[in-house]
């Protein structure tokens, strides 16, 4: 079945440093979404990418969808302590309403 | 801002017992989902529901699980005979549509199920 892998599992950065998490799917995706989950909280939708090679920005966050629609990345510039949490990618195959989450990258930020 | 609500926040049950987890999706949303997250692990899709029927389900969603929309507001997940490995956080989610900006899934706060 479809698998979505994410690396790294953990990232501990100093406030102000950049952070990137990478997501890879075993199959071609129709779209990919990114969610953030604070400790003890629930996943919160960040963004959806649909087109091959698409790049979207939200303030300090940059999201990219690969040309082959099998990989994606999330880059945070100049991390802040409010960025702490686990970032999950989640992908859907064509003609499927099943959202498969990656294993997540837990971001810790030292003030 | 509208939100998905879930009750109870924590449910403790004995192995073999039936549990019903309740969710109230956002009122104008048409698509509903259940996910589970075992402590410290990733979020796992269980089932999606639209127009009063299951759209898709995962391998986890076996005959012990069922979903229902008993009225115009509630969406429930029933586990008939709970097992120890069913202990997890269960999230309900809803979305307005299935494409583009209407696809954003809004997650509820979750119900922590503990099976003893």
Coordinates of C-alpha atoms in Angstrom, one line a residue:
Chain A
X1 CA 0.0 0.0 0.0
X2 CA 0.9 3.6 -0.2
X3 CA 3.6 4.8 2.2
X4 CA 4.6 8.3 3.1
X5 CA 8.0 8.7 4.8
X6 CA 9.3 11.8 6.5
X7 CA 12.7 12.9 7.6
X8 CA 14.2 13.8 10.0
X9 CA 12.3 12.4 12.9
X10 CA 13.5 15.1 15.2
X11 CA 15.1 18.4 14.7
X12 CA 16.4 20.6 17.5
X13 CA 17.4 24.1 16.4
X14 CA 18.5 27.4 18.0
X15 CA 15.9 30.1 17.6
X16 CA 16.7 32.0 14.4
X17 CA 18.0 29.0 12.6
X18 CA 16.3 27.5 9.6
X19 CA 14.5 24.2 9.5
X20 CA 13.5 21.8 6.7
X21 CA 11.5 18.6 6.7
X22 CA 11.2 16.3 3.8
X23 CA 8.4 14.0 2.7
X24 CA 8.5 11.1 0.2
X25 CA 5.7 9.0 -1.1
X26 CA 6.0 5.5 -2.5
X27 CA 3.4 6.4 -5.1
X28 CA 2.4 9.5 -7.1
X29 CA 0.1 11.8 -5.3
X30 CA -2.8 13.8 -6.5
X31 CA -2.1 16.4 -3.8
X32 CA -0.1 16.8 -0.6
X33 CA -1.1 18.6 2.6
X34 CA 0.9 19.8 5.6
X35 CA -0.3 19.9 9.1
X36 CA 1.1 21.1 12.4
X37 CA 0.4 19.5 15.7
X38 CA 1.4 21.2 18.9
X39 CA 2.3 19.0 21.9
X40 CA -1.0 17.7 23.3
X41 CA -3.0 19.2 20.5
X42 CA -4.7 18.2 17.3
X43 CA -3.4 18.5 13.7
X44 CA -4.0 21.9 12.2
X45 CA -4.1 22.3 8.4
X46 CA -1.4 24.5 7.0
X47 CA -1.5 24.2 3.2
X48 CA -2.4 22.0 0.2
X49 CA -0.3 21.6 -2.9
X50 CA -1.7 20.2 -6.0
X51 CA 0.4 21.0 -9.1
X52 CA 3.7 19.5 -10.0
X53 CA 6.6 21.7 -9.0
X54 CA 4.3 24.0 -7.0
X55 CA 5.8 26.3 -4.4
X56 CA 3.7 28.2 -1.9
X57 CA 4.8 30.6 0.9
X58 CA 3.1 31.5 4.1
X59 CA 5.2 34.2 5.8
X60 CA 8.4 32.3 7.0
X61 CA 7.1 28.9 5.7
X62 CA 7.9 27.7 2.2
X63 CA 6.2 24.6 0.8
X64 CA 7.3 22.7 -2.3
X65 CA 5.8 19.8 -4.3
X66 CA 8.1 17.8 -6.4
X67 CA 8.0 17.6 -10.2
X68 CA 7.1 13.9 -10.0
X69 CA 4.4 14.6 -7.3
X70 CA 6.0 12.1 -5.0
X71 CA 7.9 14.3 -2.7
X72 CA 7.5 17.6 -0.8
X73 CA 9.3 19.8 1.6
X74 CA 8.5 22.4 4.2
X75 CA 11.1 25.0 5.0
X76 CA 10.9 27.4 7.9
X77 CA 13.2 30.5 7.8
X78 CA 14.4 31.9 11.1
X79 CA 12.6 29.7 13.5
X80 CA 10.8 31.0 16.5
X81 CA 9.7 29.3 19.7
X82 CA 6.1 29.4 18.5
X83 CA 7.1 27.0 15.6
X84 CA 7.6 24.2 18.1
X85 CA 5.5 21.1 17.3
X86 CA 5.3 18.1 15.0
X87 CA 4.9 18.8 11.3
X88 CA 3.1 16.1 9.2
X89 CA 2.8 15.8 5.5
X90 CA -0.2 13.9 4.3
X91 CA -0.8 12.7 0.7
X92 CA -3.7 11.4 -1.4
X93 CA -3.5 9.2 -4.4
X94 CA -5.6 9.9 -7.5
X95 CA -9.3 8.8 -7.1
X96 CA -8.8 8.1 -3.4
X97 CA -10.2 10.0 -0.4
X98 CA -7.8 8.4 1.9
X99 CA -5.3 10.8 3.4
X100 CA -2.0 9.0 4.4
X101 CA 0.1 10.9 6.9
X102 CA 3.8 10.8 7.1
X103 CA 5.6 9.9 10.3
X104 CA 6.1 13.5 11.2
X105 CA 9.1 15.7 12.1
X106 CA 9.2 17.0 15.7
X107 CA 10.7 20.5 15.8
X108 CA 12.2 21.8 19.1
X109 CA 13.5 25.4 19.2
X110 CA 15.9 26.5 21.8
X111 CA 15.3 30.2 22.9
Chain B
X1 CA -14.6 30.6 14.2
X2 CA -16.5 27.3 13.7
X3 CA -14.9 24.2 15.1
X4 CA -15.2 20.5 15.3
X5 CA -16.2 19.2 18.7
X6 CA -15.7 15.8 20.2
X7 CA -17.0 14.0 23.3
X8 CA -15.9 12.7 25.6
X9 CA -12.4 14.1 25.9
X10 CA -11.2 10.9 27.7
X11 CA -12.9 7.5 27.7
X12 CA -11.6 4.6 29.8
X13 CA -13.1 1.2 29.1
X14 CA -12.5 -2.4 29.8
X15 CA -11.3 -4.8 27.1
X16 CA -14.3 -6.3 25.2
X17 CA -16.6 -3.4 25.9
X18 CA -18.3 -1.3 23.3
X19 CA -17.5 2.4 23.0
X20 CA -19.1 5.2 21.0
X21 CA -17.1 8.3 20.3
X22 CA -19.0 11.3 19.3
X23 CA -18.2 14.2 17.0
X24 CA -20.1 17.3 15.8
X25 CA -18.6 18.4 12.5
X26 CA -18.7 22.0 11.3
X27 CA -22.3 22.6 10.2
X28 CA -21.9 23.3 6.5
X29 CA -19.3 20.6 5.9
X30 CA -20.3 17.5 3.9
X31 CA -17.3 15.2 4.3
X32 CA -16.4 13.5 7.6
X33 CA -13.4 11.5 8.7
X34 CA -12.1 9.5 11.6
X35 CA -8.4 9.2 12.4
X36 CA -6.5 7.7 15.2
X37 CA -3.1 8.4 16.7
X38 CA -1.3 6.0 19.0
X39 CA 0.8 7.9 21.5
X40 CA 3.9 9.3 19.9
X41 CA 3.1 8.0 16.5
X42 CA 1.7 9.3 13.3
X43 CA -1.9 10.0 12.5
X44 CA -3.6 7.1 10.8
X45 CA -6.7 7.3 8.5
X46 CA -9.6 5.2 9.5
X47 CA -12.6 6.1 7.4
X48 CA -14.2 8.9 5.3
X49 CA -17.9 9.4 5.1
X50 CA -20.1 11.3 2.6
X51 CA -23.7 11.4 1.8
X52 CA -24.5 8.9 4.6
X53 CA -22.2 6.2 3.4
X54 CA -18.5 5.3 3.8
X55 CA -16.4 6.7 0.9
X56 CA -13.2 4.9 1.9
X57 CA -11.8 3.0 4.8
X58 CA -8.3 1.7 5.8
X59 CA -7.2 -1.8 6.7
X60 CA -7.5 -0.7 10.4
X61 CA -11.2 -0.2 10.0
X62 CA -12.3 -3.8 10.3
X63 CA -15.7 -5.3 11.3
X64 CA -15.2 -4.1 14.9
X65 CA -15.6 -0.5 13.7
X66 CA -18.7 1.3 12.4
X67 CA -19.6 4.9 11.8
X68 CA -23.0 6.6 11.7
X69 CA -24.6 10.0 11.3
X70 CA -27.6 9.4 13.4
X71 CA -29.0 13.0 13.0
X72 CA -28.1 16.2 11.2
X73 CA -25.3 17.1 13.5
X74 CA -23.6 14.1 15.1
X75 CA -21.0 11.7 13.6
X76 CA -20.1 8.7 15.6
X77 CA -17.5 6.0 15.7
X78 CA -18.4 2.8 17.4
X79 CA -15.9 0.1 18.4
X80 CA -17.9 -3.0 19.2
X81 CA -15.4 -5.0 21.3
X82 CA -12.4 -3.0 22.3
X83 CA -8.9 -4.5 22.4
X84 CA -5.9 -3.2 24.3
X85 CA -4.4 -2.1 21.0
X86 CA -7.4 0.2 20.4
X87 CA -6.0 2.6 23.0
X88 CA -5.2 5.8 21.1
X89 CA -6.3 9.4 20.5
X90 CA -9.2 9.4 18.0
X91 CA -9.6 12.5 15.9
X92 CA -12.7 13.4 14.0
X93 CA -12.3 15.8 11.1
X94 CA -14.6 17.4 8.5
X95 CA -14.2 19.3 5.3
X96 CA -16.5 21.4 3.1
X97 CA -15.5 19.7 -0.1
X98 CA -12.9 17.5 -1.7
X99 CA -11.0 19.8 -4.0
X100 CA -9.0 23.0 -3.8
X101 CA -9.6 25.4 -0.9
X102 CA -12.8 23.5 0.2
X103 CA -10.7 20.5 1.1
X104 CA -9.1 21.8 4.2
X105 CA -9.8 19.3 6.9
X106 CA -10.6 20.7 10.3
X107 CA -9.7 18.4 13.2
X108 CA -11.5 18.1 16.5
X109 CA -9.6 18.1 19.8
X110 CA -9.7 14.3 20.0
X111 CA -11.0 11.7 22.4
X112 CA -8.3 9.8 24.3
X113 CA -9.5 6.1 24.5
X114 CA -7.8 4.0 27.1
X115 CA -8.6 0.3 27.1
X116 CA -7.7 -1.6 30.2

